[in-house]
Amino acid sequence: MAAQSPVKIKTGIEKFRADFPVLKTRMNGQKLAYLDTAASAQKPQAVIDAMNAVYEGGYANIHRGLYRMSTDLTEKFENVRARVAKFIGATEKEIVFTRNATEGVNLVAMSWGHRNLRPGDEVILTEMEHHANIVPWQILRDHIGIVIKTVPFDSNGVLDLEAFEKLLSTKTKLVGLVHISNALGTINPVKQIISMVRGYNKDIRILVDGSQGIVHGVVNMRDLDADFYVFTGHKLYGPTGIGILYGKFDVLNAMPPYQGGGDMIARVSFEKTTYKDAPYRFEAGTPAIAEVIGLGAAIDYVSAIGMDNIATHEQDLLGHATEQLKQIKDLTIHGTAPEKAGILSFTMKGVHPSDIGMVLDQCGVAVRAGHHCCMPLMAKLGLDSTVRASLGLYTNKDDIIQLVEGLHKVQKLFA
Amino acid sequence: MMQGSSSRNLDEMVENFSLFSDWEERYRYLIDLGRTLPEMDNTLKTDENLVQGCTSRVWMVAETRDGKFHFTADSDAHIVRGLIALLAVAYQDKPVAELTGIDVEGAFKKIGLDQNLSPNRRNGFFAMVERIKALAEN
């Protein structure tokens, strides 16, 4: 593969593509060009092996067993918490295992929100949020009567920071914003925004949706200073069903439980139940054990390559792919922010994104067509949907060539 | 509204598709079929007539006239329009009593378009077929 590919990958990470078994398969009889990593990443062999090893080599429930297999697995499980913490520059007690990023936002909305928000309190979100960072706040609005305000973005997909600052008021209790837009690729200046919010009022809580942010670069919680940062394992080359909620310990530990059950309690009686400290308070019931182990393997894997190297590789390819797509007649790229990650959203005149997606499918090219769970963003752009090609650490120039050839086929078919 | 389609039958369609050697020809034929589908009146393209889907939109209005099933449908996507045209071949103006006996799945499978009849493709077309079947059963 690398031999045919004339693209100069500075980081030399092209060789890691071979670690992903799925990428050797074919789709509709064609070589697979997987360009849907923003929806879910493929898994390296190391992750698959780590999960198999749990089931084949010593599976038991964790946290309460006195026998060797259970205590060993408990240790491995908790060790992943430590590795996640290290990966994002946090401490272990600030890492809550969730099902996914969506559950992280819901946990904060239901637990922190119900405890701290009163009618008329304001939550500021951006217009480029994924539904996962909109709907939980709307549910809260219906319950409590909070007010949701939104930050606009311009035609390039860049947030209007002046408008953002003007929205801050004495009523603002929380700011929720996406680190990297899943629909446009915009990398928001989260650090700058957080210091702006802190400068206005340090008591405003800040939640960052890091679903894409964690995948496309180095993220450090101490440096970022957000109160909450959520992400999911499956976009980070790990398994589905496991996500992370990072929360500053003092903030987390002042929050009531989100779900009740086993493993989150200190003591239970019918008269009174007391809870464990964070993060365990938020982890009711048997967790996704094998998935946590798989996430640990994924973090080890990407850490070994280096998130900075992955980011550089994706930036090189993004630049190349953008140039290639610009050559295609009647194609418009949506999201042209100067700071942009490996996500390319586009439409073609006279052809519906669904048509493009279906033709590309026949060409072995996996992309997404739709509103990308960002209907308010799409409405702002005056669109129903776009085609989205997204890059990952394994994406190479051949994938981009296959995409471009597929798009030429689209033009031919619909001419 | 969909004259022409009802005179052809589903078996003939399957046969037509079988003449093509590759997907490109099949898709081209499907797209051309979609072009024969009359545009739906814009006043009918209401939220009420919208069939749930997330990658493209499908509108459908169905009725029974003199014991025969009749529908008008449209989509903003070309390929889905083609699929609707195929559906018209199968169902348009057929006696209501015969609808449940029509093997659309079998025909789509032979054509190699059966993926579109699975709920996995959220293009509204599946939901449309489900709605026709529900109407047929009542």
XYZ file of C-alpha atoms in Angstrom, chain A:
415
model
C 0.000 0.000 0.000
C 2.663 2.472 1.039
C 4.704 1.748 -2.083
C 1.883 2.874 -4.386
C 1.229 5.952 -2.339
C 3.269 8.961 -3.363
C 1.941 11.141 -0.511
C 4.676 12.237 1.814
C 3.643 11.306 5.297
C 6.089 13.166 7.494
C 5.272 11.080 10.502
C 5.679 7.768 8.698
C 2.644 6.301 10.383
C 1.382 4.743 7.157
C 2.661 1.365 8.308
C 0.125 1.211 11.147
C -2.674 0.654 8.638
C -1.710 -3.004 8.585
C -2.782 -3.282 12.241
C -6.451 -2.923 11.268
C -7.849 -6.236 9.968
C -11.071 -4.695 8.623
C -9.143 -2.497 6.217
C -8.028 -5.601 4.328
C -11.622 -6.582 3.581
C -13.607 -5.590 0.517
C -16.948 -3.827 0.238
C -19.264 -4.524 -2.689
C -16.382 -6.301 -4.353
C -14.138 -3.245 -4.159
C -11.121 -2.413 -2.058
C -12.445 -0.742 1.084
C -11.781 2.984 1.489
C -13.035 3.602 5.002
C -13.726 7.319 5.357
C -16.217 7.244 8.210
C -13.872 7.334 11.173
C -15.653 10.343 12.691
C -18.703 8.104 13.123
C -16.703 5.188 14.467
C -13.090 4.167 14.070
C -11.896 0.728 13.019
C -10.129 -1.321 15.670
C -6.469 -2.340 15.680
C -5.597 -5.974 16.350
C -4.230 -4.971 19.771
C -7.705 -3.883 20.914
C -9.386 -7.010 19.541
C -6.754 -9.204 21.208
C -7.067 -7.409 24.550
C -10.822 -7.956 24.607
C -10.540 -11.592 23.556
C -7.959 -12.136 26.275
C -10.457 -10.986 28.903
C -12.992 -13.599 27.856
C -10.497 -16.346 27.071
C -7.905 -15.861 29.745
C -9.510 -14.864 33.006
C -12.969 -13.412 32.985
C -14.864 -12.664 36.192
C -16.895 -9.857 37.654
C -14.731 -7.199 39.220
C -14.571 -5.242 42.496
C -16.071 -7.803 44.871
C -14.410 -11.105 44.185
C -11.921 -12.577 46.618
C -10.575 -15.086 44.124
C -7.549 -14.517 41.986
C -9.261 -14.124 38.606
C -11.548 -11.404 39.905
C -8.872 -9.474 41.763
C -6.526 -9.669 38.762
C -9.158 -8.341 36.421
C -10.167 -5.639 38.924
C -6.566 -4.498 38.956
C -6.416 -4.402 35.158
C -9.740 -2.573 35.047
C -8.687 0.107 37.532
C -5.353 0.375 35.805
C -7.212 1.556 32.698
C -8.687 4.379 34.752
C -5.126 5.417 35.573
C -4.069 5.197 31.904
C -7.065 7.268 30.774
C -6.180 9.834 33.444
C -2.586 9.971 32.268
C -3.682 10.167 28.623
C -5.676 13.351 29.273
C -3.605 14.871 32.071
C -6.074 14.198 34.879
C -6.177 12.148 38.063
C -7.839 8.740 38.461
C -10.639 9.972 40.686
C -11.673 12.401 37.959
C -12.377 9.630 35.439
C -15.917 8.219 35.289
C -16.599 5.258 33.013
C -19.781 5.812 31.016
C -21.352 4.084 28.012
C -20.381 6.844 25.602
C -20.041 10.627 25.293
C -23.816 11.012 25.161
C -24.156 9.387 28.557
C -21.476 11.707 29.899
C -23.498 14.789 28.908
C -26.701 13.255 30.253
C -24.975 12.417 33.530
C -23.854 16.021 33.987
C -27.252 17.422 32.953
C -29.227 15.096 35.218
C -26.911 15.126 38.223
C -25.165 18.516 38.243
C -28.045 20.231 36.428
C -30.813 19.091 38.757
C -28.743 19.972 41.802
C -27.578 23.384 40.627
C -29.982 24.899 38.103
C -33.064 26.977 38.917
C -35.774 28.445 36.669
C -34.372 31.248 34.555
C -30.761 30.076 34.834
C -28.955 30.114 31.529
C -27.004 27.451 29.676
C -24.981 28.614 26.676
C -24.425 26.165 23.809
C -23.013 26.693 20.333
C -24.988 26.298 17.123
C -22.558 23.606 16.012
C -23.333 21.190 18.846
C -24.164 17.556 18.196
C -27.662 16.610 19.339
C -26.001 14.845 22.275
C -25.039 18.232 23.708
C -28.382 19.868 22.933
C -31.172 17.468 23.819
C -30.115 16.675 27.439
C -30.246 20.441 28.156
C -33.635 20.726 26.486
C -34.936 17.925 28.697
C -33.638 19.949 31.645
C -35.297 23.066 30.241
C -38.616 21.216 30.209
C -38.085 19.985 33.785
C -36.672 23.083 35.417
C -37.366 26.019 33.157
C -33.766 26.953 32.352
C -32.997 29.114 29.327
C -30.761 27.890 26.489
C -28.792 30.510 24.542
C -26.789 29.737 21.436
C -23.530 31.026 19.992
C -23.612 31.525 16.198
C -20.881 30.610 13.710
C -19.932 32.256 10.425
C -20.003 30.944 6.858
C -16.593 29.285 7.315
C -17.804 27.450 10.386
C -15.948 29.647 12.890
C -17.646 30.531 16.189
C -18.413 34.202 16.778
C -16.483 34.822 19.990
C -17.737 38.385 20.340
C -21.309 37.158 20.317
C -20.232 34.426 22.725
C -18.882 36.949 25.219
C -22.032 39.069 24.956
C -24.182 36.059 25.879
C -22.412 35.663 29.228
C -24.516 37.082 32.042
C -25.092 36.790 35.774
C -27.646 34.118 34.902
C -25.138 31.953 33.015
C -24.512 28.733 34.950
C -23.004 26.459 32.321
C -21.331 26.675 28.937
C -21.425 23.587 26.721
C -19.322 23.488 23.599
C -17.927 21.041 21.131
C -14.136 20.780 20.866
C -14.100 19.727 17.200
C -17.281 19.890 15.116
C -18.229 16.442 13.819
C -20.078 18.011 10.888
C -17.656 20.767 9.810
C -14.307 19.749 11.265
C -13.813 23.140 12.937
C -11.362 22.994 15.830
C -12.818 25.459 18.304
C -10.430 27.576 20.393
C -11.656 25.871 23.564
C -8.762 27.050 25.712
C -9.336 30.662 24.715
C -13.097 30.329 25.265
C -12.612 28.725 28.671
C -10.312 31.518 29.841
C -12.819 34.062 28.525
C -15.612 32.400 30.522
C -13.408 32.061 33.617
C -12.466 35.726 33.279
C -16.128 36.669 33.327
C -17.147 34.443 36.208
C -15.134 31.543 37.561
C -18.271 29.860 38.937
C -19.675 29.106 35.468
C -19.232 25.405 34.777
C -17.842 24.422 31.390
C -18.574 21.163 29.608
C -16.603 20.256 26.490
C -17.840 17.594 24.073
C -14.550 15.957 23.147
C -15.939 13.155 20.974
C -13.820 14.302 18.024
C -11.350 16.410 20.009
C -9.841 13.418 21.779
C -9.247 11.619 18.468
C -7.498 14.279 16.439
C -4.861 15.687 18.769
C -3.295 15.993 22.209
C -5.737 16.919 24.971
C -4.671 17.905 28.478
C -7.192 18.626 31.203
C -4.832 20.602 33.441
C -4.004 22.836 30.519
C -7.588 23.135 29.243
C -9.220 23.843 32.625
C -12.719 22.631 31.632
C -14.955 21.324 34.424
C -16.202 18.437 32.309
C -14.852 16.764 29.174
C -16.713 13.849 27.598
C -15.653 11.386 24.914
C -16.340 7.905 23.672
C -14.067 4.906 23.219
C -15.236 3.726 19.819
C -14.100 6.839 17.978
C -10.693 6.487 19.643
C -10.046 3.101 17.981
C -11.495 1.353 21.039
C -14.670 -0.652 21.623
C -18.275 0.550 21.602
C -20.156 0.779 24.877
C -17.456 2.572 26.820
C -17.028 6.300 27.227
C -15.337 8.702 29.594
C -16.624 11.589 31.622
C -13.796 13.665 33.001
C -14.862 15.995 35.808
C -12.809 18.112 38.195
C -12.867 16.091 41.391
C -14.385 18.781 43.635
C -17.138 19.406 41.094
C -17.807 15.688 40.579
C -17.752 14.848 44.256
C -20.352 17.512 45.035
C -22.770 15.959 42.548
C -25.549 13.537 43.532
C -25.688 10.026 41.973
C -27.039 9.676 38.460
C -28.181 6.071 38.677
C -28.560 3.914 41.772
C -27.495 0.310 42.179
C -24.647 -1.909 43.148
C -21.022 -0.813 43.329
C -21.819 2.884 43.856
C -22.852 2.688 47.508
C -20.944 2.897 50.771
C -23.756 1.442 52.879
C -27.399 0.577 52.185
C -30.297 0.204 54.587
C -33.972 0.822 53.930
C -33.755 3.904 56.134
C -30.665 5.502 54.666
C -28.125 4.813 51.943
C -24.772 6.498 51.633
C -22.732 6.683 48.468
C -19.138 6.215 47.528
C -17.049 9.166 46.472
C -16.605 10.081 42.826
C -15.972 8.487 40.412
C -17.503 5.245 41.810
C -20.695 7.023 42.851
C -21.507 7.374 39.162
C -20.796 3.777 38.178
C -23.838 1.784 39.259
C -23.983 -1.872 38.311
C -21.490 -4.149 36.591
C -19.514 -2.027 34.136
C -18.473 -2.883 30.589
C -15.409 -4.804 31.779
C -13.987 -6.137 28.523
C -14.712 -2.806 26.847
C -12.777 -0.919 29.506
C -9.830 -3.272 28.951
C -10.216 -2.702 25.193
C -10.207 1.058 25.706
C -6.995 0.701 27.693
C -5.428 -1.136 24.765
C -6.645 1.544 22.355
C -5.110 4.295 24.474
C -1.830 2.391 24.669
C -1.958 1.954 20.907
C -2.546 5.595 19.967
C -0.144 6.773 22.679
C 2.602 4.610 21.202
C 2.059 6.228 17.794
C 1.670 9.646 19.398
C -1.436 11.802 19.181
C 0.710 14.603 17.747
C 1.905 12.299 14.967
C -1.664 11.227 14.249
C -2.712 14.886 14.087
C 0.135 15.741 11.697
C -0.689 12.779 9.468
C -4.359 13.774 9.318
C -3.502 17.414 8.627
C -1.292 16.396 5.687
C -4.047 14.236 4.245
C -6.743 16.821 4.933
C -4.799 19.412 2.954
C -4.332 16.960 0.106
C -7.958 15.797 0.118
C -9.254 19.373 0.255
C -7.188 20.275 -2.816
C -8.478 17.206 -4.640
C -12.134 17.888 -3.813
C -11.813 21.540 -4.854
C -10.955 20.313 -8.374
C -14.332 18.601 -8.685
C -16.876 20.671 -10.551
C -19.992 21.769 -8.666
C -18.681 20.476 -5.367
C -18.912 22.719 -2.302
C -16.992 22.061 0.895
C -18.872 23.086 4.043
C -16.604 24.068 6.887
C -13.543 26.015 5.835
C -12.265 27.171 9.211
C -8.518 27.854 9.308
C -8.235 25.471 12.261
C -9.740 22.250 11.025
C -9.452 18.524 11.741
C -9.714 15.602 9.294
C -13.396 15.977 8.516
C -14.646 16.985 5.065
C -18.306 17.852 4.664
C -19.514 18.586 1.148
C -22.417 18.721 -1.257
C -22.618 18.490 -5.046
C -24.959 20.520 -7.183
C -27.939 18.570 -8.472
C -27.150 15.359 -6.613
C -28.469 14.529 -3.183
C -25.946 13.463 -0.513
C -27.890 10.210 -0.199
C -27.267 9.527 -3.913
C -23.576 10.272 -3.471
C -23.360 7.979 -0.456
C -25.081 5.140 -2.295
C -22.873 5.399 -5.361
C -19.724 5.644 -3.248
C -20.877 2.524 -1.393
C -20.805 0.658 -4.696
C -17.287 2.023 -5.244
C -16.144 0.590 -1.922
C -15.985 4.017 -0.306
C -17.582 4.314 3.136
C -18.758 7.842 3.897
C -21.673 9.277 5.804
C -24.573 11.182 4.250
C -27.078 12.997 6.399
C -27.398 15.695 9.018
C -24.697 14.121 11.225
C -26.915 14.599 14.296
C -26.461 18.361 13.922
C -29.832 19.525 12.569
C -29.542 23.096 13.966
C -26.130 23.400 12.300
C -27.528 22.125 8.999
C -30.464 24.540 9.219
C -27.995 27.384 9.715
C -26.187 26.320 6.520
C -29.518 26.065 4.725
C -28.986 22.354 4.084
C -30.749 19.118 4.954
C -27.664 17.030 4.732
C -24.100 16.755 3.509
C -21.711 13.984 2.580
C -18.965 13.607 5.156
C -15.616 11.967 4.558
C -13.567 11.686 7.724
C -9.962 10.670 8.208
C -8.192 8.535 10.773
C -4.675 7.417 11.565
C -4.929 4.616 8.989
C -6.301 6.744 6.142
C -3.956 6.998 3.186
C -3.759 8.753 -0.140
C -5.213 5.748 -1.948
C -8.418 6.194 0.064
C -8.621 9.788 -1.147
C -7.953 8.724 -4.755
C -10.761 6.159 -4.467
C -13.097 8.840 -3.077
C -12.277 11.240 -5.900
C -12.747 8.506 -8.531
C -16.075 7.648 -6.905
C -17.171 11.277 -7.082
C -16.293 11.373 -10.785
C -18.507 8.321 -11.189
C -21.281 10.184 -9.360
C -20.970 13.024 -11.849
C -21.076 10.608 -14.762
C -24.137 8.769 -13.453
C -26.165 11.849 -12.662
C -25.119 13.995 -15.602
